[in-house]
Tab-separated table of C-alpha atoms in Angstrom:
chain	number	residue	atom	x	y	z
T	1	UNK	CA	115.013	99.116	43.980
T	2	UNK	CA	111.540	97.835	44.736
T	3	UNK	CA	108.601	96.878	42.869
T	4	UNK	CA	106.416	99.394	41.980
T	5	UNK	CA	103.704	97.218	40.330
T	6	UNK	CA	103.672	95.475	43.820
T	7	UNK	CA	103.421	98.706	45.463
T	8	UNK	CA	100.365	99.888	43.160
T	9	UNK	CA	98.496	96.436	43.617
T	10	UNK	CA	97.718	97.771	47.522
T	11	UNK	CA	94.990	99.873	45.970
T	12	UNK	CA	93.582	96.901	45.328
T	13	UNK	CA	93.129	95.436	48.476
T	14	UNK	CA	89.535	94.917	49.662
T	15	UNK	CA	88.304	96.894	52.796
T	16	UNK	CA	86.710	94.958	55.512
T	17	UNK	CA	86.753	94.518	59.306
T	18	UNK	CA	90.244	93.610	59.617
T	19	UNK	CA	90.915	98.016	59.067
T	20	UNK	CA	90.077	99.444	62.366
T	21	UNK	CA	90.622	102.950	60.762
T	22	UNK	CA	88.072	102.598	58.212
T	23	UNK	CA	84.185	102.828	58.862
T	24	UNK	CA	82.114	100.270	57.371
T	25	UNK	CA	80.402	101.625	54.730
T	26	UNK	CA	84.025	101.208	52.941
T	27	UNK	CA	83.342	97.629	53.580
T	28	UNK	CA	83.616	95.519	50.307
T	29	UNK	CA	85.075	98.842	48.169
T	30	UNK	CA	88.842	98.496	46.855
T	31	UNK	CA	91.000	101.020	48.745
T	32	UNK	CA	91.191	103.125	44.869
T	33	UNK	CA	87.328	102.444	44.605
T	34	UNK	CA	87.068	104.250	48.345
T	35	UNK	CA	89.863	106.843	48.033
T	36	UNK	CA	87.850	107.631	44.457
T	37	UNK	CA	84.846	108.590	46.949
T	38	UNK	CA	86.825	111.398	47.935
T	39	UNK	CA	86.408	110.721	52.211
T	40	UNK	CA	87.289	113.220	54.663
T	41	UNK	CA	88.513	113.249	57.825
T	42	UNK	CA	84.706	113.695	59.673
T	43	UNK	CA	83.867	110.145	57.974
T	44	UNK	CA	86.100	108.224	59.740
T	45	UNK	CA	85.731	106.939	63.173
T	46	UNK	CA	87.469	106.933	66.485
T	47	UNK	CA	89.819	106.293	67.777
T	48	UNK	CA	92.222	106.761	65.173
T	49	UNK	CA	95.846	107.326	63.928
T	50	UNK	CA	96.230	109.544	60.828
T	51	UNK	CA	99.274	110.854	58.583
T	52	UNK	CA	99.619	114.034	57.526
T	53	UNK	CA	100.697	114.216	53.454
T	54	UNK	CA	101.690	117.619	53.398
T	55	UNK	CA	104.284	116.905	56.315
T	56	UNK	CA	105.432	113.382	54.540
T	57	UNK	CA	106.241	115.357	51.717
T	58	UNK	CA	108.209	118.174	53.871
T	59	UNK	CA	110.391	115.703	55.349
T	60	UNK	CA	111.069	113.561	52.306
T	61	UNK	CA	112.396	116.101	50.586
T	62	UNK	CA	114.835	117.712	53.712
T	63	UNK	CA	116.217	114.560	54.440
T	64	UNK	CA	117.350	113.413	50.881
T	65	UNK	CA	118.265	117.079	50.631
T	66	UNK	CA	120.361	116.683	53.588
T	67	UNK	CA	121.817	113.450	52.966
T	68	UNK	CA	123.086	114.992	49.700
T	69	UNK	CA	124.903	117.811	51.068
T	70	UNK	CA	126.467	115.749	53.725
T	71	UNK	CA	127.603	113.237	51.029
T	72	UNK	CA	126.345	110.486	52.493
T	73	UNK	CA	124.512	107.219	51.699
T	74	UNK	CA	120.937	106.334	53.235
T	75	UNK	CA	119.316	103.454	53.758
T	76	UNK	CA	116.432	104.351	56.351
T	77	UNK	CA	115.366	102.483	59.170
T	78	UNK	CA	112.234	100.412	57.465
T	79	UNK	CA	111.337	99.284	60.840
T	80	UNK	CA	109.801	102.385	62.230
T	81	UNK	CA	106.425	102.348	59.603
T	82	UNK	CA	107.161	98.338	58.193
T	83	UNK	CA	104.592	100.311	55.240
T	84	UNK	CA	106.472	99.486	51.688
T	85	UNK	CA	104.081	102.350	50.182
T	86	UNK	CA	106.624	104.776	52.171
T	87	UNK	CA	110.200	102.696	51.758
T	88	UNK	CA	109.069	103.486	47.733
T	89	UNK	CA	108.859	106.878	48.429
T	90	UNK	CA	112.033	106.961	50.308
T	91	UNK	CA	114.185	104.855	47.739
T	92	UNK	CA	112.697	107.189	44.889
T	93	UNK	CA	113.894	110.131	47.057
T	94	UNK	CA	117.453	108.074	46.566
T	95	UNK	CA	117.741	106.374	49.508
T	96	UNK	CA	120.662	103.619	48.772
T	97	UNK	CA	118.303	100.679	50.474
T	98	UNK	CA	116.592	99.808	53.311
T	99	UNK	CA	117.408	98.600	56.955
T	100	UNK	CA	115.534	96.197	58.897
T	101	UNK	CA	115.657	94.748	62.410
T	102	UNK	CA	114.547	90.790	61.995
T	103	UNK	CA	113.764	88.031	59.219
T	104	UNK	CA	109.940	88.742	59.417
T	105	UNK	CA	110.633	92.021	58.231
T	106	UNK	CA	113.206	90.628	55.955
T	107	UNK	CA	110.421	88.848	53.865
T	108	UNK	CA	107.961	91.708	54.062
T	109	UNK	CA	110.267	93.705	52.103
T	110	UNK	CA	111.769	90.805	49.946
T	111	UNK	CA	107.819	90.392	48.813
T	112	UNK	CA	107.621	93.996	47.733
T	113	UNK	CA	111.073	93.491	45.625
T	114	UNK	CA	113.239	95.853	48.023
T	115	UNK	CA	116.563	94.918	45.873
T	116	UNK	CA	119.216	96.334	48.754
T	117	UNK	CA	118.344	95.500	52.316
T	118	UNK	CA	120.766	95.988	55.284
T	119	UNK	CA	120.123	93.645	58.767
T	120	UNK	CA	120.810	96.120	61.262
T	121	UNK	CA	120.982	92.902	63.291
T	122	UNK	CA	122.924	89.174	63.449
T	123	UNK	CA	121.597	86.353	60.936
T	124	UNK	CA	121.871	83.015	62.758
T	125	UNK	CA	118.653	81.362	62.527
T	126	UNK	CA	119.297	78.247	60.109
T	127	UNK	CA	116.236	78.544	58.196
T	128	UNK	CA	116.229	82.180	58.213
T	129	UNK	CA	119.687	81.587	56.916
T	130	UNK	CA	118.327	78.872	53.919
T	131	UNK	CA	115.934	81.544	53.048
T	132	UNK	CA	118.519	84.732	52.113
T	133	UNK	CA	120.940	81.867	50.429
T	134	UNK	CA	118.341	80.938	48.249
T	135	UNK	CA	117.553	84.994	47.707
T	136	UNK	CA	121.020	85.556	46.849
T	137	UNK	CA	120.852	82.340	43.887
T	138	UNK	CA	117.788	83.490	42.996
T	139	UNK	CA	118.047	87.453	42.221
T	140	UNK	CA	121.728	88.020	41.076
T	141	UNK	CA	120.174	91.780	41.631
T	142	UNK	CA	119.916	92.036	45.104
T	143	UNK	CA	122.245	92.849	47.635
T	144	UNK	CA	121.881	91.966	51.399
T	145	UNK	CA	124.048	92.968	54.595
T	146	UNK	CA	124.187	91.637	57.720
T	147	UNK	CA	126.382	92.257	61.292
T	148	UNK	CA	128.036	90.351	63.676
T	149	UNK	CA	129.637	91.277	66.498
T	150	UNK	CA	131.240	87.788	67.988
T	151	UNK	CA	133.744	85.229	66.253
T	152	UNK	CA	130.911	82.669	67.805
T	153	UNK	CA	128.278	83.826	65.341
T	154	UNK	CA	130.244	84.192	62.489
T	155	UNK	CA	130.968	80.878	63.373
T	156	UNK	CA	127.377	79.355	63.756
T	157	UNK	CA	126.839	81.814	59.959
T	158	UNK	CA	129.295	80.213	58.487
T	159	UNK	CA	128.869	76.330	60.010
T	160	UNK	CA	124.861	76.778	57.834
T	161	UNK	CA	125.420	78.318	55.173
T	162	UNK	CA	128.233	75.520	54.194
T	163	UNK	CA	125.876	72.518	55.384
T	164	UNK	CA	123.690	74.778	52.739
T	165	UNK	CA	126.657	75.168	49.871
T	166	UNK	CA	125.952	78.573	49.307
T	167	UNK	CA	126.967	80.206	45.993
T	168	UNK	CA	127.454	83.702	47.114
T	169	UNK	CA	129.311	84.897	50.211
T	170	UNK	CA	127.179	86.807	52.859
T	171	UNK	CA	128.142	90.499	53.167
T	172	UNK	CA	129.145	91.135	56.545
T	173	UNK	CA	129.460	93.981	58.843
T	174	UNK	CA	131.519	93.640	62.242
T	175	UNK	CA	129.174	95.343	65.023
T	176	UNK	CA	130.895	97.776	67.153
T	177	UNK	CA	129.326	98.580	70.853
T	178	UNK	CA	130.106	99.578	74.097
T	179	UNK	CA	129.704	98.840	77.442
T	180	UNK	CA	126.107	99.099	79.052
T	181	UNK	CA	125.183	99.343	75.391
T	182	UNK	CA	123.036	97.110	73.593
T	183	UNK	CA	124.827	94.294	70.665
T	184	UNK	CA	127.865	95.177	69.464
T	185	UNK	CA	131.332	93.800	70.428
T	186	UNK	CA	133.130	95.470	73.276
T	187	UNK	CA	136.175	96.008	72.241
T	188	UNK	CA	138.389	96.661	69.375
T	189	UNK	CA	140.282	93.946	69.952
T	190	UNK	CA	137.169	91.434	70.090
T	191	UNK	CA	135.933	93.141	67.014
T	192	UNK	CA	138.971	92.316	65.146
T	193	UNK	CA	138.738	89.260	66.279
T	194	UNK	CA	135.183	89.072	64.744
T	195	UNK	CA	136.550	90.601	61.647
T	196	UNK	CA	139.228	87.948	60.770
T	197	UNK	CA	136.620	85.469	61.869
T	198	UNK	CA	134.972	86.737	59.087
T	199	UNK	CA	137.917	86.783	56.068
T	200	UNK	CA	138.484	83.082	57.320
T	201	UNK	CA	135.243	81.429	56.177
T	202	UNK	CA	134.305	81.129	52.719
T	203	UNK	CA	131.055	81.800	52.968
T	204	UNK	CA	131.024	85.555	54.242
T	205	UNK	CA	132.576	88.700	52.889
T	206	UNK	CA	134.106	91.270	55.566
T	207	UNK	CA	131.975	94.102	54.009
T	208	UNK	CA	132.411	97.105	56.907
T	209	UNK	CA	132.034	98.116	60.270
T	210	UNK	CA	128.689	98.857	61.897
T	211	UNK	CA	127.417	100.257	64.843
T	212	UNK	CA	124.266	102.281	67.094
T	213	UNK	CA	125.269	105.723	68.847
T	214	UNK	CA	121.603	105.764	69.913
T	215	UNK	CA	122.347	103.563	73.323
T	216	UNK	CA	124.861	105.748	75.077
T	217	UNK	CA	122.538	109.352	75.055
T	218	UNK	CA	119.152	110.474	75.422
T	219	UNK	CA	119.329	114.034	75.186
T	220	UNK	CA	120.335	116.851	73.423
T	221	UNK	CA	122.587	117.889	75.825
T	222	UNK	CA	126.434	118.665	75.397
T	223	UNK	CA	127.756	115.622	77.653
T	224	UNK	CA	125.701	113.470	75.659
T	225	UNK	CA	126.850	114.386	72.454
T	226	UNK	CA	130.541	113.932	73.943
T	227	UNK	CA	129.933	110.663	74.433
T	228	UNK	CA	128.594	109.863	71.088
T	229	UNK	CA	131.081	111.317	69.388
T	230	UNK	CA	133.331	109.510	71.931
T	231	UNK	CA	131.909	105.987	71.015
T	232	UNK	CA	131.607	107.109	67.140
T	233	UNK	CA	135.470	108.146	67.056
T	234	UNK	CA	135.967	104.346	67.919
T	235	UNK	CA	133.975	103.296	65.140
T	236	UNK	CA	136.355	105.178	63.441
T	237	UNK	CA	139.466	103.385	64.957
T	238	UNK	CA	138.446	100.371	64.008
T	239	UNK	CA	137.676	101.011	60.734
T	240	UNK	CA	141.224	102.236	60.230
T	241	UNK	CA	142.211	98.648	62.009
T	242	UNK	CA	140.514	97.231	59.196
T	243	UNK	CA	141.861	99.259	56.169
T	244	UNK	CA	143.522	96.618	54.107
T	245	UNK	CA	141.257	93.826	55.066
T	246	UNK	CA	137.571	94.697	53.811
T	247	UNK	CA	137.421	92.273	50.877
T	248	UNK	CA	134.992	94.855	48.959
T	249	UNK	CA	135.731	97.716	47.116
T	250	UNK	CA	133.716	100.438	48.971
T	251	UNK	CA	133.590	99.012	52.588
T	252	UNK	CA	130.466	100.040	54.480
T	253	UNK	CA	130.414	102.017	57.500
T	254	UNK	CA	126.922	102.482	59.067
T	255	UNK	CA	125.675	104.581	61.869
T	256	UNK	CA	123.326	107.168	62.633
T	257	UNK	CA	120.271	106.853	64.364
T	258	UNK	CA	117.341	109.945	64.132
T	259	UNK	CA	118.691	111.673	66.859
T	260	UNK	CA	122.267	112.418	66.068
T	261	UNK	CA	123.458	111.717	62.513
T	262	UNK	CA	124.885	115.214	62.114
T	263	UNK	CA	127.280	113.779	64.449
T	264	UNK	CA	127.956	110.543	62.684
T	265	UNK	CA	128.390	112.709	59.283
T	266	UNK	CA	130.828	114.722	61.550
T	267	UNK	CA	133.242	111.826	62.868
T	268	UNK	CA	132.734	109.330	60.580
T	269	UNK	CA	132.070	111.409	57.073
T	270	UNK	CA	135.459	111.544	55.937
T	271	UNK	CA	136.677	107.946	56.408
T	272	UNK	CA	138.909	107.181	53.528
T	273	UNK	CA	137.235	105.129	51.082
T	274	UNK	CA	134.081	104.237	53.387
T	275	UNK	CA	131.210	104.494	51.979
T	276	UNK	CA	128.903	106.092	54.581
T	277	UNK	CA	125.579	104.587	55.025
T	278	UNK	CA	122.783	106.661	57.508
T	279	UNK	CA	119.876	104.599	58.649
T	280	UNK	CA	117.829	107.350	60.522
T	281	UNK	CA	114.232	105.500	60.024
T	282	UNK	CA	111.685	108.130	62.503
T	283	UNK	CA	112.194	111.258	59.931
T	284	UNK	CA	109.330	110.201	57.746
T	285	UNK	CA	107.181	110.964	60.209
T	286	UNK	CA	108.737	112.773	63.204
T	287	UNK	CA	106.782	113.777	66.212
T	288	UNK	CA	105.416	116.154	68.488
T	289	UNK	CA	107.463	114.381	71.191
T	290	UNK	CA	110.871	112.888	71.330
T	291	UNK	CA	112.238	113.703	68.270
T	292	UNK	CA	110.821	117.221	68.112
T	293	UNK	CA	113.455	118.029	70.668
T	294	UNK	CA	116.424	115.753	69.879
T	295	UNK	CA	116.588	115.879	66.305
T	296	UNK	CA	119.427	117.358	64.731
T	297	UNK	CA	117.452	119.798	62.621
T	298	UNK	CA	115.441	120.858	65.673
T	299	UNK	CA	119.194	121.734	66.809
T	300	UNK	CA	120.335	123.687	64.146
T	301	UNK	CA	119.157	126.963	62.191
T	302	UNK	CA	116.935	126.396	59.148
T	303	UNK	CA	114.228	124.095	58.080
T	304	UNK	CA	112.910	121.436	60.844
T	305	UNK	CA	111.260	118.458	60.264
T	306	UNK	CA	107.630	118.140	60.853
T	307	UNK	CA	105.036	115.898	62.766
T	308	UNK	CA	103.310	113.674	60.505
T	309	UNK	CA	101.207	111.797	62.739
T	310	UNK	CA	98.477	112.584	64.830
T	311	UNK	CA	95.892	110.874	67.326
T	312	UNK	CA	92.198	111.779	67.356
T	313	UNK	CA	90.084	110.777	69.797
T	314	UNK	CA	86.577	111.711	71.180
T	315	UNK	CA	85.549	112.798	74.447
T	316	UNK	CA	83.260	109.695	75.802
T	317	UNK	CA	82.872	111.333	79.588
T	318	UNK	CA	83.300	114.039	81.309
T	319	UNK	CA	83.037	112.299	85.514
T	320	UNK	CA	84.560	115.508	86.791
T	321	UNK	CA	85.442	118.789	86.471
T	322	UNK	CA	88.625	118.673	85.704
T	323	UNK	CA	88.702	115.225	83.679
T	324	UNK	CA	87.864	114.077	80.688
T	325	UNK	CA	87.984	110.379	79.150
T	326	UNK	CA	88.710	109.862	75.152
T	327	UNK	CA	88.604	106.883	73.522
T	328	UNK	CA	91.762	106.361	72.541
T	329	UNK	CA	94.186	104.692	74.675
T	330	UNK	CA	97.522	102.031	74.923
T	331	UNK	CA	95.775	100.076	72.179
T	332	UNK	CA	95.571	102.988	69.800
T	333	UNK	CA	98.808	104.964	70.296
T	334	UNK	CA	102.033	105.499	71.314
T	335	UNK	CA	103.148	106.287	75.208
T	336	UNK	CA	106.820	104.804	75.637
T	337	UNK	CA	108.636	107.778	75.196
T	338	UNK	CA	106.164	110.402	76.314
T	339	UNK	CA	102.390	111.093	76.741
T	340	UNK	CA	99.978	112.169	74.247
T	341	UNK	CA	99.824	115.734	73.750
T	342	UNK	CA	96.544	117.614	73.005
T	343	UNK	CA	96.604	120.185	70.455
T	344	UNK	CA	92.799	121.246	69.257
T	345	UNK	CA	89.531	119.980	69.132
T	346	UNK	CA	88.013	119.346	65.525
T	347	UNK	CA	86.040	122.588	63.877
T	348	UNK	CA	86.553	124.675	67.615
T	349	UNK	CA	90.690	125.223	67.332
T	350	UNK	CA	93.325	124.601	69.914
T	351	UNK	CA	91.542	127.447	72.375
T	352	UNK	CA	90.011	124.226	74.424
T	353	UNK	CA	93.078	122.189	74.920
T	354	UNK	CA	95.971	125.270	75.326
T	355	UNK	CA	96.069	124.500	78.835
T	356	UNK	CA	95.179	120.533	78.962
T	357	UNK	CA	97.273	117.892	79.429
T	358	UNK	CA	97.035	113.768	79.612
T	359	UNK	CA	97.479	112.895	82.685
T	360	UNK	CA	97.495	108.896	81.963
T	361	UNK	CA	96.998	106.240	79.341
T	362	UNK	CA	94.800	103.193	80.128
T	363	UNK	CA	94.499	100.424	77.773
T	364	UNK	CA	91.428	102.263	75.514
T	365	UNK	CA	90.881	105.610	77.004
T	366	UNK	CA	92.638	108.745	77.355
T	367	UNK	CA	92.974	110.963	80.427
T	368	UNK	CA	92.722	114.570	79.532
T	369	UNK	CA	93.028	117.277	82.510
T	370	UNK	CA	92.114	121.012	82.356
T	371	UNK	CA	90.589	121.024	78.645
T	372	UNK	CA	87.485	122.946	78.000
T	373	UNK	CA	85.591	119.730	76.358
T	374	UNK	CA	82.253	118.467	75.905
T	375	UNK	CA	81.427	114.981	75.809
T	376	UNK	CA	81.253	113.964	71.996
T	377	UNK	CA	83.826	116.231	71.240
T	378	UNK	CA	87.070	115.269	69.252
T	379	UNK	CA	90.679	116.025	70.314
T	380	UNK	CA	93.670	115.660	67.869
T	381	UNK	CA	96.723	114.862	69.912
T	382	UNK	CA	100.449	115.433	69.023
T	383	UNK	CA	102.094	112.166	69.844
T	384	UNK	CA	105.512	111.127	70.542
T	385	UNK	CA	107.840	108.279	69.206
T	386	UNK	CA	106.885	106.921	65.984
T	387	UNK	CA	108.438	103.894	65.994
T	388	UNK	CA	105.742	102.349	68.262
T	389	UNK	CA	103.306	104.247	66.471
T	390	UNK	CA	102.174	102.465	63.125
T	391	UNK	CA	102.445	99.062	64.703
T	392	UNK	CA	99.048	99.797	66.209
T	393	UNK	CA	97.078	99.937	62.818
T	394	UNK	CA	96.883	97.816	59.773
T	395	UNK	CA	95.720	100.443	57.324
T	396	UNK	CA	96.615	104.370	58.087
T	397	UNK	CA	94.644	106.905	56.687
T	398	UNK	CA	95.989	109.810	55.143
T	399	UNK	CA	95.439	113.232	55.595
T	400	UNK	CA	95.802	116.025	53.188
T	401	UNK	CA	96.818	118.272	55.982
T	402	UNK	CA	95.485	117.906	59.716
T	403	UNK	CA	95.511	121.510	59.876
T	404	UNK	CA	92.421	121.850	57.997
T	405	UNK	CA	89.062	121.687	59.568
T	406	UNK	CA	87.679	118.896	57.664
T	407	UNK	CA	90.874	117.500	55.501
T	408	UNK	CA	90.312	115.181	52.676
T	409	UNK	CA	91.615	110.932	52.846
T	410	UNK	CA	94.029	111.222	50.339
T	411	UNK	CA	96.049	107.754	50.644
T	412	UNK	CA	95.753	104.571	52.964
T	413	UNK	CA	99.134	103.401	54.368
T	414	UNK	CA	99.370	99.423	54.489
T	415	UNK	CA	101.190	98.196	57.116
T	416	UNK	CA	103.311	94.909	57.630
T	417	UNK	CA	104.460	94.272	61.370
């Protein structure tokens, strides 16, 4: 499903300035000839944006354990880390493929031999087009699937890849959305539309019905689950519209987000003849933020996912008595969906942070309230959202468990975005 030889060869890269995570007397080593050197956590600089292996490994494991019981398919969001060293570790966990937003990302994983990629997205750009076409001739092995949610693009898909004379159809999913929601067509009508659009041109294969719950809730909350399962039980509808025209044998039908796939598993899991595909992508890594509260698992008895990423920073001034300043900022880590959260300070324990808070991000410094700090001191911070976390850093350093007072380096995470 991807190539592991490709995968390995990243220990091979050669450490320079282009890593802001690693310090420079790594400079000129291979990342095996530096991991080999056995670093810890007290070697590397600031600011920085770690992993935590321990918690990779946690949530690995729950999720394909999860996905199993549910009897569902899986191709995770690659998006999110855009770090091939992970997608391996989530297709040997049995993830079906992977799911990507946009050509660039397309390539990335193409390069790493990612053999079943999903488009979680419409294909129309002409070269971008050229490019899977000649993907499809050239690997009879892999298997790509794209959306569309208008008879317009299927249209403009089709018009390309005939000037092209493609050999193998396109796989296509019909997008399903909703109003104020983001693609997707708006009705069922329009979608089936969109779907015989689809049957009607020879090069593209009316593979299943697609779609995002993620758009119409932002909360836990009981009226926002109603309306997920409200939009997901049309998803439904017009799959059953579409019954005896998918022109595969296992017709797709993919949903699920991170924050409520027990809810597409509930309305969608026992679709006659679907095959179910999950693309939950922020798992891998979780938070200490957004998904720590929304997450299906953090609404249900029994094991929870964990936060795998953390922010470290150190104090750089201390202009009154109440503030602090760490250099980490905007630049360094993620803020869309909440603020940095501050958990301990490195070989003193949370005690100095319990009743701290950020108050604001500027571009490359923290503002920390109420914390017991000394200038020169180092704060990890719990952060929230990771999917505008590892787009930040080229190389991520991981930990063998952030818990630890002085944890060893045990990987470097390569990153593509």
């Amino acid at each position: 499903m991807i190539d592991g030889d490709a995968v390995a060869a990243l220990r091979d890269e050669r450490l320079d300035w282009r890593f802001q995570a690693v310090p420079a007397d790594a400079h000129g080593r291979t990342v095996g000839e530096y991991l080999a050197s056995r670093p810890v956590l007290g070697d590397l600089g600031t600011p920085l944006l770690t992993l935590d292996a321990a918690a990779l490994d946690h949530n690995l494991a729950l999720m394909a354990a999860w996905t199993d019981r549910a009897g569902v398919e899986f191709a995770p969001h690659g998006k999110t880390t855009m770090a091939p060293q992970l997608w391996k570790r989530q297709l040997d966990a049995g993830a079906w493929g992977i799911t990507l937003a946009n050509l660039p990302q397309l390539r990335v994983a193409r390069a790493f031999g990612v053999r079943r990629l999903q488009l979680a997205n419409a294909l129309l750009d002409p070269a971008g087009l050229a490019w899977i076409s000649a993907e499809l001739d050239r690997d009879p092995q892999f298997e790509f699937l794209t959306w569309a949610d208008s008879v317009r693009t299927v249209e403009l898909m089709d018009a390309v890849l005939r000037e092209l004379g493609a050999t193998r159809p396109l796989d296509v999913c019909v997008e399903l959305g909703g109003r104020d929601g983001r693609t997707g067509a708006r009705t069922l009508d329009e979608a089936e539309a969109v779907a015989d659009a689809v049957r009607a041109a020879p090069t593209l294969r009316l593979a299943g019905v697609a779609g995002y719950e993620g758009t119409f809730a932002h909360d836990a909350s009981d009226a926002s689950v109603d309306l997920v399962d409200a939009y997901l039980r049309r998803v439904a509808d017009l799959y059953g519209r579409l019954a005896f025209a998918f022109e595969v044998d296992a017709p797709v039908v993919t949903a699920g987000g991170s924050a409520y796939f027990d809810r597409v598993v509930g309305v969608l899991g026992d679709l006659p003849s679907a095959r179910v595909v999950l693309r939950s992508g922020a798992y891998v890594i979780h938070d200490d933020g957004f998904y720590r509260g929304i997450s299906p698992l953090a609404r249900a008895e029994g094991e929870r996912f964990r936060s795998a990423m953390h922010g470290w920073g150190r104090v750089v001034s201390r202009p009154e008595r109440d503030l602090a300043l760490v250099d980490t900022g905007k630049r360094d880590l993620p803020f869309d969906e909440g603020l940095p959260e501050p958990q301990l300070v490195r070989g003193r324990g949370p005690g100095p942070v319990e009743r701290a808070h950020v108050s604001a991000l500027a571009d490359q410094h923290t503002f920390l309230r109420d914390a017991d700090v000394e200038v020169g001191d180092v704060v990890r911070f719990g952060l929230s959202h990771p999917c505008t976390a590892m787009d930040k850093w080229q190389l991520v350093p991981v930990v063998a468990s952030a818990d630890e007072e002085d944890p060893a380096v045990v990987d470097l995470i390569r990153t593509w975005f």
